[in-house]
Amino acid sequence: GQQLNQSPQSMFIQEGEDVSMNCTSSSIFNTWLWYKQDPGEGPVLLIALYKAGELTSNGRLTAQFGITRKDSFLNISASIPSDVGIYFCAGQSGNSGYALNFGKGTSLLVTP
Amino acid sequence: ETGVTQTPRHLVMGMTNKKSLKCEQHLGHNAMYWYKQSAKKPLELMFVYNFKEQTENNSVPSRFSPECPNSSHLFLHLHTLQPEDSALYLCASSRGQGASGELFFGEGSRLTVL
């Protein structure tokens, strides 16, 4: 599958700070998705993006589908302790049919 | 509660054992997936079923054998596994095969092969 580069690998921040993470690819995607995985759980979909340039919010989370269709970012504003977890980006292209390509994840730790 | 239930949550087995992982979805979805999650690696797609038919086998070794008796149930039969097969195995479902990329995951089965 196509490789996604997700950064940073990990973040250690204080409660109340804003967080930004991104995902890049050498290939074009038609869909970008962001998932969160809590410890001991499976990933849960946070935001799905279907159009280049699209900016979508879900509460304190905001994600954008890059204009080049090769990148996406996720911002979390005013972080809280329950934001702790691993955040995965995933891309889907017509070339890979239905298969999602996942990034390696960004591990987020939030201290009170 | 995502509507996708996996059992068992934890499994320890020897290399000569035969065991099975079970997945059940209560979402009325038509596609079901097995993913392997290993530390420091992206999620790896293993198998895809759409309307009970296998549509994808991502070069998975034959010691992993999937079964999908209906659109709501998915099994992964395991035999003569290797220690490097130890990982979290995630089941997921979607409305149709990858139409929107929106997958609903179970909590995973943590497999340890001794």
XYZ file of N, CA and C in Angstrom:
678
model
N 0.814 -1.203 0.000
C 0.000 0.000 0.000
C 0.847 1.252 0.000
N 0.197 2.392 -0.184
C 0.924 3.656 -0.206
C 1.286 4.079 1.210
N 2.521 4.596 1.366
C 3.002 4.931 2.701
C 2.549 6.326 3.100
N 2.070 6.446 4.333
C 1.715 7.737 4.893
C 2.735 8.096 5.968
N 3.200 9.334 5.951
C 4.138 9.819 6.953
C 3.379 10.699 7.925
N 3.261 10.234 9.148
C 2.500 10.964 10.152
C 3.466 11.542 11.172
N 3.257 12.806 11.526
C 4.129 13.440 12.512
C 3.340 14.414 13.377
N 3.804 14.650 14.621
C 4.949 13.972 15.206
C 4.597 12.556 15.650
N 5.599 11.792 16.026
C 5.349 10.426 16.529
C 4.664 10.467 17.871
N 5.052 11.437 18.704
C 4.457 11.555 20.032
C 4.491 13.011 20.469
N 3.564 13.343 21.359
C 3.479 14.695 21.906
C 3.143 14.596 23.386
N 3.780 15.451 24.159
C 3.552 15.489 25.596
C 3.230 16.933 25.931
N 1.972 17.226 26.264
C 1.566 18.619 26.417
C 0.803 18.808 27.722
N 0.585 20.088 28.050
C -0.183 20.405 29.254
C -1.643 20.659 28.881
N -2.507 20.336 29.795
C -3.937 20.588 29.599
C -4.158 22.045 29.224
N -5.014 22.271 28.248
C -5.321 23.625 27.803
C -4.559 24.036 26.549
N -3.466 23.329 26.260
C -2.697 23.676 25.061
C -3.397 23.170 23.804
N -3.077 23.819 22.685
C -3.574 23.352 21.389
C -2.568 22.356 20.810
N -3.080 21.441 19.992
C -2.263 20.371 19.417
C -2.433 20.385 17.908
N -1.354 20.132 17.204
C -1.439 20.021 15.745
C -0.618 18.826 15.284
N -1.189 18.007 14.424
C -0.476 16.875 13.846
C -0.832 16.776 12.374
N 0.063 16.150 11.589
C -0.232 16.098 10.169
C 0.201 14.782 9.550
N -0.237 14.609 8.337
C 0.002 13.376 7.609
C 0.289 13.746 6.160
N 1.339 13.169 5.592
C 1.669 13.446 4.204
C 1.879 12.145 3.441
N 1.673 12.252 2.145
C 1.830 11.082 1.281
C 2.463 11.506 -0.035
N 3.138 10.597 -0.685
C 3.671 10.884 -2.009
C 2.597 10.665 -3.072
N 1.479 10.083 -2.678
C 0.393 9.786 -3.607
C -0.833 10.621 -3.278
N -1.694 10.762 -4.258
C -2.946 11.504 -4.086
C -4.002 10.607 -3.465
N -4.771 11.165 -2.534
C -5.889 10.441 -1.956
C -7.202 11.154 -2.252
N -8.271 10.397 -2.339
C -9.611 10.948 -2.544
C -10.328 11.201 -1.220
N -9.887 10.508 -0.192
C -10.501 10.606 1.129
C -9.407 10.602 2.174
N -9.555 11.483 3.172
C -8.675 11.458 4.341
C -9.551 11.260 5.567
N -9.069 10.420 6.484
C -9.821 10.183 7.711
C -8.868 10.260 8.896
N -9.420 10.653 10.032
C -8.651 10.675 11.272
C -9.377 9.808 12.305
N -8.608 8.902 12.921
C -9.127 8.007 13.941
C -8.369 8.244 15.242
N -9.042 7.939 16.368
C -8.384 7.963 17.671
C -8.525 6.596 18.320
N -7.428 6.131 18.924
C -7.458 4.857 19.620
C -7.102 5.079 21.084
N -8.057 4.805 21.969
C -7.799 4.863 23.408
C -7.106 3.581 23.830
N -6.365 3.618 24.929
C -5.682 2.400 25.408
C -6.653 1.244 25.594
N -6.310 0.088 25.024
C -7.148 -1.096 25.182
C -8.400 -1.103 24.340
N -8.520 -0.162 23.405
C -9.717 -0.086 22.576
C -9.331 -0.132 21.099
N -10.343 -0.245 20.251
C -10.091 -0.143 18.821
C -10.181 1.312 18.375
N -9.672 1.632 17.183
C -9.754 3.014 16.680
C -11.208 3.442 16.462
N -11.463 4.721 16.705
C -12.790 5.294 16.509
C -12.658 6.469 15.543
N -13.538 6.534 14.568
C -13.472 7.604 13.580
C -13.807 8.942 14.217
N -12.941 9.943 13.963
C -13.156 11.297 14.463
C -13.743 12.197 13.372
N -13.047 12.230 12.247
C -13.422 13.137 11.157
C -13.103 12.460 9.828
N -13.991 12.641 8.850
C -13.766 12.167 7.493
C -13.818 13.351 6.539
N -12.903 13.405 5.588
C -12.792 14.509 4.637
C -12.840 13.942 3.224
N -13.667 14.548 2.363
C -13.902 13.974 1.045
C -13.547 14.887 -0.121
N -13.159 16.143 0.177
C -12.898 17.078 -0.913
C -11.652 17.887 -0.601
N -10.794 18.075 -1.609
C -9.586 18.870 -1.431
C -9.948 20.258 -0.931
N -9.224 20.705 0.097
C -9.480 22.011 0.679
C -10.519 22.004 1.778
N -11.227 20.911 1.922
C -12.305 20.825 2.918
C -11.759 21.000 4.324
N -12.454 21.798 5.116
C -12.110 22.026 6.520
C -13.324 21.601 7.337
N -13.141 20.653 8.235
C -14.277 20.102 8.992
C -13.953 20.086 10.477
N -14.956 20.444 11.287
C -14.772 20.447 12.738
C -15.693 19.435 13.395
N -15.210 18.923 14.526
C -15.988 18.013 15.368
C -15.669 18.409 16.795
N -16.457 19.328 17.354
C -16.164 19.843 18.691
C -14.861 20.638 18.682
N -13.926 20.218 19.532
C -12.641 20.917 19.605
C -11.661 20.450 18.539
N -12.070 19.523 17.709
C -11.197 18.982 16.667
C -11.510 19.642 15.327
N -10.454 19.953 14.593
C -10.593 20.494 13.249
C -9.610 19.776 12.348
N -10.069 19.354 11.180
C -9.184 18.677 10.235
C -9.350 19.292 8.865
N -8.286 19.251 8.090
C -8.338 19.787 6.735
C -7.755 18.809 5.732
N -8.360 18.768 4.585
C -7.923 17.970 3.439
C -7.062 18.911 2.592
N -5.772 18.601 2.460
C -4.872 19.498 1.757
C -5.232 19.704 0.292
N -4.943 20.891 -0.202
C -5.261 21.255 -1.585
C -4.582 20.321 -2.590
N -3.373 19.884 -2.283
C -2.653 18.993 -3.195
C -3.187 17.564 -3.144
N -4.057 17.279 -2.193
C -4.636 15.950 -1.937
C -3.597 14.956 -1.436
N -2.411 15.485 -1.046
C -1.357 14.606 -0.554
C -1.106 14.806 0.935
N -1.922 15.612 1.596
C -1.700 15.815 3.015
C -2.988 16.207 3.736
N -2.928 16.049 5.045
C -4.051 16.426 5.891
C -3.507 16.773 7.267
N -4.205 17.658 7.967
C -3.788 17.924 9.338
C -4.986 17.853 10.271
N -4.664 17.623 11.543
C -5.678 17.581 12.601
C -5.226 18.514 13.713
N -6.111 19.401 14.125
C -5.853 20.282 15.260
C -6.818 19.964 16.393
N -6.306 19.994 17.612
C -7.136 19.853 18.803
C -6.938 21.116 19.616
N -8.019 21.812 19.924
C -7.889 23.044 20.694
C -8.200 22.773 22.166
N -7.523 23.539 23.031
C -7.769 23.474 24.477
C -7.828 22.017 24.965
N -6.723 21.325 24.846
C -6.685 19.894 25.150
C -7.084 19.611 26.601
N -7.674 18.426 26.792
C -8.090 17.952 28.111
C -7.521 16.550 28.315
N -7.437 16.078 29.554
C -6.829 14.764 29.811
C -7.429 13.614 28.998
N -8.707 13.655 28.699
C -9.319 12.548 27.939
C -8.938 12.560 26.457
N -8.171 13.551 26.032
C -7.657 13.544 24.650
C -6.491 12.572 24.500
N -5.998 12.042 25.616
C -4.899 11.080 25.574
C -5.272 9.895 24.695
N -4.320 9.478 23.865
C -4.546 8.316 23.006
C -3.634 8.391 21.801
N -3.870 7.501 20.860
C -3.095 7.496 19.625
C -4.007 7.933 18.486
N -3.550 8.904 17.723
C -4.317 9.445 16.610
C -3.728 8.927 15.299
N -4.570 8.341 14.469
C -4.143 7.785 13.186
C -4.782 8.554 12.049
N -3.984 8.864 11.042
C -4.546 9.339 9.792
C -4.701 8.133 8.864
N -5.614 8.246 7.935
C -5.816 7.187 6.947
C -6.239 7.831 5.636
N -5.733 7.290 4.545
C -6.083 7.812 3.231
C -6.641 6.720 2.348
N -7.522 7.103 1.475
C -8.121 6.153 0.535
C -8.046 6.753 -0.868
N -7.569 5.945 -1.823
C -7.467 6.446 -3.196
C -8.192 5.508 -4.133
N -8.482 5.997 -5.311
C -9.125 5.146 -6.305
C -8.208 4.030 -6.738
N -6.892 4.265 -6.684
C -5.947 3.246 -7.132
C -5.959 2.028 -6.232
N -6.208 2.254 -4.948
C -6.198 1.133 -4.005
C -7.605 0.593 -3.774
N -8.541 1.059 -4.597
C -9.917 0.601 -4.420
C -10.451 1.084 -3.104
N -10.839 0.163 -2.284
C -11.448 0.513 -1.017
C -10.451 0.564 0.127
N -9.257 0.004 -0.057
C -8.333 -0.200 1.058
C -7.865 1.127 1.640
N -7.873 1.230 2.952
C -7.335 2.387 3.647
C -5.847 2.180 3.906
N -5.067 3.248 3.714
C -3.667 3.252 4.106
C -3.559 4.065 5.388
N -2.964 3.468 6.421
C -2.883 4.128 7.713
C -1.491 4.669 7.981
N -1.420 5.792 8.722
C -0.160 6.262 9.254
C 0.203 5.456 10.488
N 1.417 5.683 11.012
C 1.881 4.936 12.189
C 1.303 5.481 13.489
N 0.683 6.649 13.432
C 0.038 7.178 14.620
C 0.846 8.246 15.341
N 0.134 9.133 16.003
C 0.726 10.142 16.889
C 0.203 9.865 18.290
N 1.123 9.595 19.205
C 0.741 9.308 20.587
C 0.685 10.611 21.360
N -0.469 10.901 21.945
C -0.670 12.167 22.654
C -0.824 11.911 24.148
N -0.014 12.602 24.934
C -0.140 12.560 26.395
C -0.469 13.965 26.876
N -1.440 14.092 27.749
C -1.864 15.387 28.273
C -1.763 15.353 29.787
N -1.004 16.294 30.348
C -0.884 16.357 31.811
C -1.825 17.421 32.347
N -2.457 17.142 33.495
C -3.388 18.111 34.078
C -2.666 19.388 34.505
N -19.061 1.832 22.955
C -19.724 0.732 22.241
C -19.854 1.109 20.756
N -19.105 0.399 19.917
C -19.085 0.754 18.489
C -20.037 -0.092 17.678
N -20.626 -1.115 18.288
C -21.485 -2.009 17.535
C -20.729 -3.177 16.936
N -19.434 -3.253 17.174
C -18.618 -4.363 16.694
C -17.987 -5.024 17.918
N -18.280 -6.297 18.113
C -17.837 -7.019 19.301
C -16.860 -8.113 18.923
N -15.729 -8.136 19.605
C -14.722 -9.161 19.342
C -14.494 -10.019 20.582
N -14.350 -11.315 20.372
C -13.992 -12.248 21.448
C -13.003 -13.274 20.933
N -12.076 -13.756 21.787
C -11.835 -13.217 23.127
C -11.064 -11.907 23.058
N -10.998 -11.177 24.149
C -10.215 -9.943 24.187
C -8.721 -10.258 24.289
N -8.410 -11.351 24.957
C -7.010 -11.770 25.120
C -6.903 -13.259 24.848
N -5.825 -13.654 24.187
C -5.614 -15.069 23.866
C -4.121 -15.360 23.896
N -3.765 -16.403 24.633
C -2.388 -16.879 24.659
C -2.401 -18.286 24.096
N -1.549 -18.553 23.119
C -1.536 -19.886 22.532
C -0.126 -20.313 22.175
N 0.073 -21.624 22.185
C 1.334 -22.184 21.761
C 1.359 -22.306 20.247
N 2.526 -22.554 19.718
C 2.674 -22.594 18.264
C 1.944 -23.768 17.624
N 1.612 -24.795 18.416
C 0.935 -25.950 17.825
C -0.573 -25.923 18.056
N -1.056 -24.905 18.773
C -2.498 -24.841 19.070
C -3.313 -24.424 17.858
N -4.616 -24.692 17.959
C -5.581 -24.155 16.994
C -6.610 -23.370 17.805
N -6.821 -22.130 17.415
C -7.794 -21.288 18.106
C -8.516 -20.435 17.064
N -9.587 -19.769 17.493
C -10.330 -18.891 16.587
C -10.663 -17.578 17.271
N -10.635 -16.498 16.501
C -11.126 -15.200 16.930
C -12.484 -14.984 16.288
N -13.369 -14.340 17.070
C -14.723 -14.115 16.575
C -15.040 -12.629 16.565
N -15.795 -12.225 15.558
C -16.237 -10.835 15.447
C -17.708 -10.822 15.055
N -18.471 -9.945 15.693
C -19.886 -9.810 15.373
C -20.224 -8.324 15.300
N -20.936 -7.936 14.244
C -21.334 -6.530 14.129
C -22.860 -6.423 14.119
N -23.342 -5.395 14.844
C -24.787 -5.173 15.007
C -25.205 -3.890 14.307
N -24.507 -3.538 13.235
C -24.734 -2.257 12.566
C -25.442 -2.400 11.228
N -25.706 -3.622 10.816
C -26.342 -3.836 9.516
C -25.407 -3.572 8.351
N -24.107 -3.622 8.607
C -23.131 -3.389 7.552
C -22.959 -4.612 6.660
N -22.415 -4.359 5.455
C -22.255 -5.447 4.496
C -20.813 -5.881 4.316
N -19.870 -5.083 4.779
C -18.455 -5.419 4.608
C -17.796 -5.586 5.970
N -16.917 -6.572 6.070
C -16.188 -6.819 7.311
C -14.728 -7.052 6.984
N -13.864 -6.676 7.929
C -12.421 -6.643 7.693
C -11.668 -7.234 8.893
N -10.515 -7.829 8.632
C -9.533 -8.148 9.671
C -8.288 -7.300 9.426
N -7.828 -6.625 10.504
C -6.588 -5.873 10.486
C -5.661 -6.423 11.556
N -4.354 -6.301 11.311
C -3.346 -6.656 12.309
C -2.663 -5.366 12.755
N -2.564 -5.182 14.079
C -1.894 -4.003 14.603
C -0.701 -4.432 15.442
N 0.495 -4.098 14.965
C 1.727 -4.371 15.693
C 2.328 -3.043 16.129
N 3.110 -3.106 17.196
C 3.727 -1.882 17.725
C 4.584 -1.207 16.658
N 4.509 0.105 16.616
C 5.350 0.936 15.744
C 5.100 0.708 14.251
N 3.990 0.039 13.905
C 3.697 -0.195 12.482
C 2.283 0.281 12.187
N 2.036 0.673 10.932
C 0.659 1.040 10.561
C -0.245 -0.189 10.615
N -1.535 0.045 10.754
C -2.490 -1.064 10.682
C -2.346 -1.765 9.333
N -2.316 -3.101 9.396
C -2.152 -3.890 8.165
C -3.467 -4.593 7.844
N -3.992 -4.317 6.656
C -5.197 -5.010 6.218
C -4.861 -6.462 5.903
N -5.683 -7.382 6.434
C -5.452 -8.800 6.179
C -6.494 -9.346 5.178
N -7.756 -9.230 5.545
C -8.823 -9.810 4.720
C -10.003 -8.850 4.674
N -10.747 -8.936 3.562
C -11.982 -8.180 3.412
C -13.064 -9.111 2.898
N -14.248 -8.986 3.478
C -15.424 -9.699 2.997
C -16.502 -8.679 2.674
N -17.152 -8.858 1.541
C -18.265 -7.991 1.157
C -19.439 -8.896 0.812
N -20.559 -8.719 1.509
C -21.718 -9.607 1.326
C -21.280 -11.076 1.406
N -20.499 -11.399 2.409
C -20.035 -12.759 2.740
C -18.978 -13.295 1.783
N -18.648 -12.578 0.734
C -17.653 -13.073 -0.205
C -16.298 -12.423 0.076
N -15.241 -13.240 0.074
C -13.920 -12.679 0.312
C -13.477 -11.908 -0.926
N -13.144 -10.658 -0.742
C -12.731 -9.813 -1.861
C -11.272 -9.398 -1.767
N -10.644 -9.662 -0.636
C -9.252 -9.263 -0.492
C -8.539 -10.210 0.454
N -7.390 -10.708 0.009
C -6.477 -11.451 0.861
C -5.129 -10.794 0.642
N -4.680 -10.046 1.633
C -3.510 -9.208 1.442
C -2.230 -9.997 1.697
N -2.051 -11.076 0.913
C -0.850 -11.915 1.015
C -0.631 -12.420 2.432
N -1.718 -12.863 3.057
C -1.644 -13.348 4.439
C -1.250 -14.826 4.435
N -0.339 -15.222 5.321
C 0.053 -16.646 5.380
C -1.136 -17.545 5.643
N -1.067 -18.759 5.143
C -2.211 -19.685 5.222
C -2.482 -20.165 6.644
N -1.589 -19.878 7.595
C -1.867 -20.245 8.984
C -2.984 -19.359 9.578
N -3.373 -18.314 8.845
C -4.536 -17.505 9.188
C -5.626 -17.839 8.180
N -6.768 -18.287 8.670
C -7.837 -18.711 7.781
C -9.132 -18.009 8.174
N -9.647 -17.105 7.343
C -10.869 -16.391 7.703
C -12.111 -17.175 7.293
N -13.215 -16.829 7.960
C -14.510 -17.424 7.613
C -15.589 -16.389 7.863
N -16.498 -16.246 6.916
C -17.581 -15.269 7.051
C -18.900 -15.961 6.709
N -19.573 -16.545 7.707
C -20.809 -17.286 7.432
C -21.984 -16.387 7.025
N -21.973 -15.148 7.470
C -23.012 -14.177 7.082
C -22.450 -12.775 7.273
N -23.210 -11.771 6.871
C -22.687 -10.395 6.892
C -22.432 -9.860 8.293
N -22.939 -10.553 9.315
C -22.791 -10.057 10.683
C -21.659 -10.715 11.451
N -21.143 -11.824 10.953
C -20.144 -12.588 11.698
C -18.898 -12.830 10.858
N -17.768 -12.734 11.532
C -16.481 -12.964 10.885
C -15.585 -13.693 11.874
N -14.899 -14.709 11.383
C -13.989 -15.478 12.226
C -12.584 -15.422 11.628
N -11.599 -15.605 12.493
C -10.227 -15.780 12.038
C -9.681 -17.018 12.738
N -9.511 -18.087 11.971
C -9.015 -19.343 12.520
C -7.487 -19.333 12.479
N -6.899 -19.745 13.595
C -5.450 -19.653 13.766
C -4.863 -21.044 14.005
N -3.801 -21.381 13.303
C -3.142 -22.659 13.583
C -1.677 -22.581 13.207
N -0.854 -23.264 14.014
C 0.606 -23.286 13.862
C 1.164 -21.888 13.659
N 0.786 -20.980 14.565
C 1.270 -19.605 14.472
C 2.711 -19.500 14.951
N 3.321 -18.370 14.631
C 4.687 -18.081 15.025
C 4.683 -16.964 16.057
N 5.736 -16.846 16.866
C 5.773 -15.755 17.865
C 5.611 -14.372 17.240
N 6.094 -14.183 15.998
C 5.959 -12.859 15.370
C 4.524 -12.535 14.971
N 3.631 -13.520 15.115
C 2.207 -13.266 14.863
C 1.528 -12.626 16.068
N 2.234 -12.503 17.168
C 1.678 -11.838 18.348
C 1.379 -10.385 17.999
N 0.149 -9.971 18.245
C -0.279 -8.618 17.864
C -1.708 -8.412 18.347
N -2.226 -7.220 18.087
C -3.649 -6.940 18.314
C -4.369 -7.141 16.984
N -5.368 -8.001 16.962
C -6.133 -8.260 15.741
C -7.461 -7.532 15.860
N -7.669 -6.632 14.916
C -8.851 -5.778 14.924
C -9.815 -6.185 13.822
N -11.072 -6.283 14.205
C -12.137 -6.508 13.240
C -12.804 -5.157 12.979
N -13.263 -4.935 11.779
C -13.970 -3.699 11.450
C -15.095 -4.009 10.484
N -16.059 -3.106 10.417
C -17.131 -3.244 9.434
C -17.394 -1.890 8.803
N -18.054 -1.927 7.643
C -18.465 -0.694 6.977
C -19.734 -0.970 6.196
N -20.444 0.094 5.835
C -21.732 -0.069 5.135
C -21.551 -0.863 3.859
N -20.581 -0.463 3.077
C -20.257 -1.188 1.868
C -18.759 -1.299 1.793
N -18.259 -2.014 0.820
C -16.820 -2.222 0.741
C -16.117 -0.915 0.393
N -15.637 -0.224 1.435
C -14.761 0.922 1.269
C -15.355 2.141 0.588
N -16.652 2.193 0.412
C -17.241 3.303 -0.338
C -16.868 4.651 0.252
N -16.886 4.762 1.581
C -16.586 6.044 2.197
C -15.326 5.994 3.040
N -14.740 4.832 3.186
C -13.573 4.697 4.046
C -13.913 4.700 5.517
N -15.176 4.806 5.876
C -15.546 4.909 7.281
C -15.703 3.518 7.883
N -14.729 3.151 8.677
C -14.718 1.841 9.318
C -15.110 1.964 10.778
N -15.814 0.945 11.249
C -16.163 0.848 12.659
C -15.397 -0.357 13.210
N -14.524 -0.092 14.178
C -13.648 -1.138 14.696
C -14.190 -1.738 15.988
N -13.860 -3.011 16.200
C -14.057 -3.634 17.492
C -12.906 -3.253 18.413
N -12.963 -3.783 19.642
C -11.931 -3.449 20.630
C -10.648 -4.242 20.438
N -10.713 -5.262 19.602
C -9.501 -6.020 19.311
C -9.340 -7.262 20.150
N -8.613 -8.219 19.624
C -8.211 -9.426 20.348
C -6.698 -9.416 20.439
N -6.188 -9.339 21.669
C -4.728 -9.296 21.884
C -4.210 -10.731 21.887
N -3.421 -11.092 20.870
C -2.921 -12.454 20.713
C -1.450 -12.526 21.090
N -1.116 -13.485 21.929
C 0.271 -13.763 22.276
C 0.574 -15.202 21.910
N 1.589 -15.385 21.083
C 2.001 -16.732 20.660
C 3.317 -17.077 21.348
N 3.294 -18.159 22.108
C 4.496 -18.548 22.872
C 5.333 -19.562 22.107
